[in-house]
Every structure is written in structure tokens, then in C-alpha cells.
């Protein structure tokens, strides 16, 4: 029997969601009602799962057509500006990701409801966690650490993460920055890294996670990683989870504002290039570049002006993390901005 304090797992929530659709969708018979009550009495956790499924459905019911169409349009616009999968035109990639999400009714058919790993604290997510640690690096510093389970983590500059271990779970939260995880396989204890609204679950592997200026990126060097992101609808994060498995040489990216994820491939030498003082970007925004620069610059860099329009511009480039001045000098060639040195030793990126 499941522990009553444990959060419902993905499979249980899918069962609860199916029951809710059956009972509320006009396909309810006396026999199905009896089966439902039997299912509810089988385990105390079933009631909590059903309540969460009902709550998720209520959230979707409140979504207006205009909100959903706006999100789809934004996703297509974003996807058209970033590299697509090999052999697939960017515009087609955008529509392929957006169209399956075009209506609330379709959402109920093509995605599974999962408990949200992005809300609350680590202790709230799993009260059984018995080992907790936090790690942090300074500007331009790299640090290698060994977690309690024997997995190793290489932290990039100005990076912060927490790790919580229990007998049946290994949960890491990348608060900011970037890190490479070399995971010790243990099928009985999943190893998951959360960053923003993304959760990357390792299946015995080496992978990188970046959490920078609202953009989360996951790249796999060895093994496989399940990439899960919380769907955004109407500007709000939902309990709906999009999932995809990443293999070696593949990456996933989830911008903070976008409803859809972006996937692609990379060359082996580009994996976690920051280890070799190289900042490598595919479809990066000005905010992402500046956030990275601040992880290596002793002089704070700030952006002035509205980012609404400029964050729609993305670039693919690479820079030397030991020469941030050259990176700053290149920004006006990539974006409609001016770079100036302000009083108080602060660099200003002013949007024109």
C-alpha cells in the first residue's frame, strides 16, 4: 500500500484522470460507478489523485479560446526563430508543436496529467527526504562535488543547486547556472533535476542542465534522459506534463514564456563547452547572453529598456568566457542595443 503522505505518481494520476473523464463525460453507468467506488476504496491515495485530476480539469475549463490561440501563436512565432530538428523547416516545427495543443478538448486527449514537481519546496514534495545539501560557486568559478549517492556534479560559474536524497528518490534543484551530472545508476531511486518548469530524469547517464534568464536547457552526452516540462496555458503554469526522451547528442530547451519546447541535436565537442571557457549558444536571447556574462564578469551588467520586442530576437554564436569585453562589444552587431559604462562600475545594455 502507498504511503498516504506520498504524492500521486504519474500512472496513478492518469488512472484518476480517466475516471474523471468517464464520470463527467456522459459515459457513466451503474456498473462503472461501482467500479469507480471500488477503485477509490482500494488505496487512500486514490482519493487525493482523483481530487487533483478534478482540479486540473477545472483549470482547463476556465481557459478561454482567445488565451489558447494566443499561446499557440506565441509558440509558433518562437519556434520559427530557433533551430529546428534536423531536416525539418523551422516553420513546420513550430506548427507541429503547436497544433496538437490547439483546443482544450484536444489537450485532454493527447497529454497526461502529472503532479507538478515545480511547486513547493523539496521537503513539501517528499517528506521522506533524509539528506539535504546545498552547493554554490562564485563568479568565474567551477567546482566538482560528489553527492551522497556517489553521483558527481561539475558546477559552472555562479551556479546554485540543492540536493535531497532518500531511500527511494534523488532530487536535485538547479536554482541558477549550469551543471554536468554523471549519475550512478540505481533503478530503485530515480535521479531527477528540476530547473524552472523542467524536470530531467536520468536513466544512468551524463547530461548537462542550464537554468539561465528563464531559459532551461538539457543536453545529453551519454545514456538517456526523460525531459518533462510543465505546459503553459493562458500565461499560467499547469499540471499538464509534456514528456520526451533525449538520447546522446540531443538537447531540449524550454523558454520561460513559450508554451512549446524546442528540441535539436549538437556536436560532441559542443557539450558543456563552458568547461573550456567557451559560451556556446543556439537560439539564445539577449537576456540569456547577459545573464551568462554576469556569471563571469566582476562588473555587473544590466539591461535598460523594454525587453518585450528584443527577446523575440534569437542568435546562434559562441564567446570566450574569459573575455567578456569582446562579448559586450559584439552585442550591438547582434541586437538593436547600445553598450555603455555607467558610474559605479556598472555596464548598461540600453535597448534602442
PDB file of N, CA and C in Angstrom, residues 101-151:
ATOM      1  N   UNK A 101      -2.011  21.227 -29.586  1.00  0.00           N
ATOM      2  CA  UNK A 101      -2.463  21.877 -28.364  1.00  0.00           C
ATOM      3  C   UNK A 101      -3.520  22.944 -28.665  1.00  0.00           C
ATOM      4  N   UNK A 102      -4.163  22.854 -29.819  1.00  0.00           N
ATOM      5  CA  UNK A 102      -4.990  23.962 -30.293  1.00  0.00           C
ATOM      6  C   UNK A 102      -6.285  24.142 -29.526  1.00  0.00           C
ATOM      7  N   UNK A 103      -6.822  23.133 -28.916  1.00  0.00           N
ATOM      8  CA  UNK A 103      -8.067  23.286 -28.168  1.00  0.00           C
ATOM      9  C   UNK A 103      -7.964  22.581 -26.841  1.00  0.00           C
ATOM     10  N   UNK A 104      -8.767  23.040 -25.871  1.00  0.00           N
ATOM     11  CA  UNK A 104      -8.737  22.423 -24.545  1.00  0.00           C
ATOM     12  C   UNK A 104      -9.191  20.980 -24.599  1.00  0.00           C
ATOM     13  N   UNK A 105     -10.146  20.665 -25.478  1.00  0.00           N
ATOM     14  CA  UNK A 105     -10.622  19.287 -25.569  1.00  0.00           C
ATOM     15  C   UNK A 105      -9.529  18.370 -26.089  1.00  0.00           C
ATOM     16  N   UNK A 106      -8.712  18.856 -27.039  1.00  0.00           N
ATOM     17  CA  UNK A 106      -7.620  18.039 -27.544  1.00  0.00           C
ATOM     18  C   UNK A 106      -6.571  17.817 -26.474  1.00  0.00           C
ATOM     19  N   UNK A 107      -6.367  18.818 -25.604  1.00  0.00           N
ATOM     20  CA  UNK A 107      -5.394  18.658 -24.539  1.00  0.00           C
ATOM     21  C   UNK A 107      -5.727  17.460 -23.666  1.00  0.00           C
ATOM     22  N   UNK A 108      -7.012  17.252 -23.403  1.00  0.00           N
ATOM     23  CA  UNK A 108      -7.405  16.147 -22.538  1.00  0.00           C
ATOM     24  C   UNK A 108      -7.119  14.802 -23.171  1.00  0.00           C
ATOM     25  N   UNK A 109      -6.915  14.776 -24.501  1.00  0.00           N
ATOM     26  CA  UNK A 109      -6.700  13.510 -25.193  1.00  0.00           C
ATOM     27  C   UNK A 109      -5.230  13.204 -25.431  1.00  0.00           C
ATOM     28  N   UNK A 110      -4.398  14.236 -25.608  1.00  0.00           N
ATOM     29  CA  UNK A 110      -3.036  13.974 -26.059  1.00  0.00           C
ATOM     30  C   UNK A 110      -1.975  14.141 -24.995  1.00  0.00           C
ATOM     31  N   UNK A 111      -2.321  14.645 -23.795  1.00  0.00           N
ATOM     32  CA  UNK A 111      -1.323  14.784 -22.747  1.00  0.00           C
ATOM     33  C   UNK A 111      -1.824  14.148 -21.475  1.00  0.00           C
ATOM     34  N   UNK A 112      -0.885  13.796 -20.600  1.00  0.00           N
ATOM     35  CA  UNK A 112      -1.232  13.158 -19.338  1.00  0.00           C
ATOM     36  C   UNK A 112      -1.094  14.173 -18.217  1.00  0.00           C
ATOM     37  N   UNK A 113      -1.989  14.091 -17.220  1.00  0.00           N
ATOM     38  CA  UNK A 113      -1.906  14.961 -16.072  1.00  0.00           C
ATOM     39  C   UNK A 113      -0.913  14.355 -15.094  1.00  0.00           C
ATOM     40  N   UNK A 114       0.041  15.176 -14.631  1.00  0.00           N
ATOM     41  CA  UNK A 114       1.015  14.684 -13.660  1.00  0.00           C
ATOM     42  C   UNK A 114       1.123  15.648 -12.506  1.00  0.00           C
ATOM     43  N   UNK A 115       1.516  15.142 -11.338  1.00  0.00           N
ATOM     44  CA  UNK A 115       1.682  16.073 -10.226  1.00  0.00           C
ATOM     45  C   UNK A 115       2.846  16.988 -10.541  1.00  0.00           C
ATOM     46  N   UNK A 116       2.703  18.228 -10.141  1.00  0.00           N
ATOM     47  CA  UNK A 116       3.687  19.233 -10.543  1.00  0.00           C
ATOM     48  C   UNK A 116       4.911  19.197  -9.647  1.00  0.00           C
ATOM     49  N   UNK A 117       6.096  18.872 -10.199  1.00  0.00           N
ATOM     50  CA  UNK A 117       7.299  18.880  -9.391  1.00  0.00           C
ATOM     51  C   UNK A 117       7.894  20.264  -9.256  1.00  0.00           C
ATOM     52  N   UNK A 118       7.199  21.282  -9.771  1.00  0.00           N
ATOM     53  CA  UNK A 118       7.779  22.622  -9.772  1.00  0.00           C
ATOM     54  C   UNK A 118       7.196  23.509  -8.682  1.00  0.00           C
ATOM     55  N   UNK A 119       6.217  23.012  -7.906  1.00  0.00           N
ATOM     56  CA  UNK A 119       5.605  23.857  -6.892  1.00  0.00           C
ATOM     57  C   UNK A 119       6.011  23.376  -5.517  1.00  0.00           C
ATOM     58  N   UNK A 120       6.208  24.337  -4.599  1.00  0.00           N
ATOM     59  CA  UNK A 120       6.546  23.969  -3.239  1.00  0.00           C
ATOM     60  C   UNK A 120       8.025  23.705  -3.058  1.00  0.00           C
ATOM     61  N   UNK A 121       8.408  23.376  -1.838  1.00  0.00           N
ATOM     62  CA  UNK A 121       9.801  23.127  -1.521  1.00  0.00           C
ATOM     63  C   UNK A 121      10.119  21.662  -1.672  1.00  0.00           C
ATOM     64  N   UNK A 122      11.412  21.326  -1.595  1.00  0.00           N
ATOM     65  CA  UNK A 122      11.810  19.929  -1.682  1.00  0.00           C
ATOM     66  C   UNK A 122      11.151  19.127  -0.565  1.00  0.00           C
ATOM     67  N   UNK A 123      11.121  19.694   0.646  1.00  0.00           N
ATOM     68  CA  UNK A 123      10.539  18.953   1.758  1.00  0.00           C
ATOM     69  C   UNK A 123       9.059  18.710   1.545  1.00  0.00           C
ATOM     70  N   UNK A 124       8.351  19.679   0.924  1.00  0.00           N
ATOM     71  CA  UNK A 124       6.929  19.505   0.662  1.00  0.00           C
ATOM     72  C   UNK A 124       6.688  18.436  -0.392  1.00  0.00           C
ATOM     73  N   UNK A 125       7.608  18.308  -1.355  1.00  0.00           N
ATOM     74  CA  UNK A 125       7.402  17.333  -2.410  1.00  0.00           C
ATOM     75  C   UNK A 125       7.554  15.906  -1.893  1.00  0.00           C
ATOM     76  N   UNK A 126       8.449  15.709  -0.937  1.00  0.00           N
ATOM     77  CA  UNK A 126       8.682  14.360  -0.442  1.00  0.00           C
ATOM     78  C   UNK A 126       9.107  14.438   1.020  1.00  0.00           C
ATOM     79  N   UNK A 127       8.203  14.187   1.960  1.00  0.00           N
ATOM     80  CA  UNK A 127       8.535  14.305   3.377  1.00  0.00           C
ATOM     81  C   UNK A 127       9.516  13.241   3.837  1.00  0.00           C
ATOM     82  N   UNK A 128       9.826  12.238   2.992  1.00  0.00           N
ATOM     83  CA  UNK A 128      10.717  11.166   3.400  1.00  0.00           C
ATOM     84  C   UNK A 128      12.189  11.486   3.140  1.00  0.00           C
ATOM     85  N   UNK A 129      12.455  12.651   2.518  1.00  0.00           N
ATOM     86  CA  UNK A 129      13.834  13.005   2.224  1.00  0.00           C
ATOM     87  C   UNK A 129      14.620  13.134   3.527  1.00  0.00           C
ATOM     88  N   UNK A 130      15.787  12.452   3.605  1.00  0.00           N
ATOM     89  CA  UNK A 130      16.520  12.455   4.863  1.00  0.00           C
ATOM     90  C   UNK A 130      17.901  13.067   4.763  1.00  0.00           C
ATOM     91  N   UNK A 131      18.366  13.398   3.546  1.00  0.00           N
ATOM     92  CA  UNK A 131      19.665  14.050   3.381  1.00  0.00           C
ATOM     93  C   UNK A 131      19.474  15.252   2.472  1.00  0.00           C
ATOM     94  N   UNK A 132      19.884  16.425   2.944  1.00  0.00           N
ATOM     95  CA  UNK A 132      19.706  17.651   2.163  1.00  0.00           C
ATOM     96  C   UNK A 132      21.008  18.430   2.186  1.00  0.00           C
ATOM     97  N   UNK A 133      21.428  18.917   1.032  1.00  0.00           N
ATOM     98  CA  UNK A 133      22.659  19.708   0.949  1.00  0.00           C
ATOM     99  C   UNK A 133      22.496  20.762  -0.118  1.00  0.00           C
ATOM    100  N   UNK A 134      23.216  21.868   0.038  1.00  0.00           N
ATOM    101  CA  UNK A 134      23.203  22.931  -0.966  1.00  0.00           C
ATOM    102  C   UNK A 134      24.641  23.267  -1.349  1.00  0.00           C
ATOM    103  N   UNK A 135      24.807  23.676  -2.622  1.00  0.00           N
ATOM    104  CA  UNK A 135      26.130  23.971  -3.157  1.00  0.00           C
ATOM    105  C   UNK A 135      26.052  25.251  -3.980  1.00  0.00           C
ATOM    106  N   UNK A 136      27.162  25.985  -4.014  1.00  0.00           N
ATOM    107  CA  UNK A 136      27.171  27.256  -4.738  1.00  0.00           C
ATOM    108  C   UNK A 136      28.591  27.570  -5.195  1.00  0.00           C
ATOM    109  N   UNK A 137      28.713  28.146  -6.393  1.00  0.00           N
ATOM    110  CA  UNK A 137      30.003  28.624  -6.876  1.00  0.00           C
ATOM    111  C   UNK A 137      29.950  30.133  -7.039  1.00  0.00           C
ATOM    112  N   UNK A 138      31.122  30.740  -7.068  1.00  0.00           N
ATOM    113  CA  UNK A 138      31.232  32.183  -7.219  1.00  0.00           C
ATOM    114  C   UNK A 138      31.439  32.538  -8.696  1.00  0.00           C
ATOM    115  N   UNK A 139      31.524  33.820  -8.978  1.00  0.00           N
ATOM    116  CA  UNK A 139      31.737  34.293 -10.348  1.00  0.00           C
ATOM    117  C   UNK A 139      33.028  33.687 -10.911  1.00  0.00           C
ATOM    118  N   UNK A 140      32.928  33.129 -12.126  1.00  0.00           N
ATOM    119  CA  UNK A 140      34.057  32.544 -12.855  1.00  0.00           C
ATOM    120  C   UNK A 140      34.654  31.308 -12.188  1.00  0.00           C
ATOM    121  N   UNK A 141      33.956  30.737 -11.213  1.00  0.00           N
ATOM    122  CA  UNK A 141      34.476  29.562 -10.509  1.00  0.00           C
ATOM    123  C   UNK A 141      33.778  28.291 -10.989  1.00  0.00           C
ATOM    124  N   UNK A 142      34.532  27.211 -11.102  1.00  0.00           N
ATOM    125  CA  UNK A 142      33.973  25.883 -11.338  1.00  0.00           C
ATOM    126  C   UNK A 142      34.311  24.989 -10.153  1.00  0.00           C
ATOM    127  N   UNK A 143      33.424  24.073  -9.836  1.00  0.00           N
ATOM    128  CA  UNK A 143      33.641  23.206  -8.682  1.00  0.00           C
ATOM    129  C   UNK A 143      33.043  21.835  -8.950  1.00  0.00           C
ATOM    130  N   UNK A 144      33.768  20.793  -8.602  1.00  0.00           N
ATOM    131  CA  UNK A 144      33.278  19.424  -8.724  1.00  0.00           C
ATOM    132  C   UNK A 144      32.878  18.915  -7.344  1.00  0.00           C
ATOM    133  N   UNK A 145      31.701  18.291  -7.263  1.00  0.00           N
ATOM    134  CA  UNK A 145      31.222  17.757  -5.989  1.00  0.00           C
ATOM    135  C   UNK A 145      30.767  16.314  -6.191  1.00  0.00           C
ATOM    136  N   UNK A 146      30.746  15.574  -5.086  1.00  0.00           N
ATOM    137  CA  UNK A 146      30.241  14.203  -5.100  1.00  0.00           C
ATOM    138  C   UNK A 146      29.022  14.149  -4.185  1.00  0.00           C
ATOM    139  N   UNK A 147      27.886  13.728  -4.734  1.00  0.00           N
ATOM    140  CA  UNK A 147      26.667  13.638  -3.949  1.00  0.00           C
ATOM    141  C   UNK A 147      26.684  12.391  -3.075  1.00  0.00           C
ATOM    142  N   UNK A 148      25.729  12.311  -2.166  1.00  0.00           N
ATOM    143  CA  UNK A 148      25.679  11.214  -1.206  1.00  0.00           C
ATOM    144  C   UNK A 148      25.570   9.843  -1.880  1.00  0.00           C
ATOM    145  N   UNK A 149      24.947   9.797  -3.068  1.00  0.00           N
ATOM    146  CA  UNK A 149      24.766   8.512  -3.748  1.00  0.00           C
ATOM    147  C   UNK A 149      25.972   8.120  -4.598  1.00  0.00           C
ATOM    148  N   UNK A 150      27.003   8.965  -4.636  1.00  0.00           N
ATOM    149  CA  UNK A 150      28.184   8.694  -5.447  1.00  0.00           C
ATOM    150  C   UNK A 150      28.168   9.375  -6.795  1.00  0.00           C
ATOM    151  N   UNK A 151      27.053   9.965  -7.201  1.00  0.00           N
ATOM    152  CA  UNK A 151      26.993  10.710  -8.458  1.00  0.00           C
ATOM    153  C   UNK A 151      27.859  11.967  -8.335  1.00  0.00           C
TER     154      UNK A 151
END
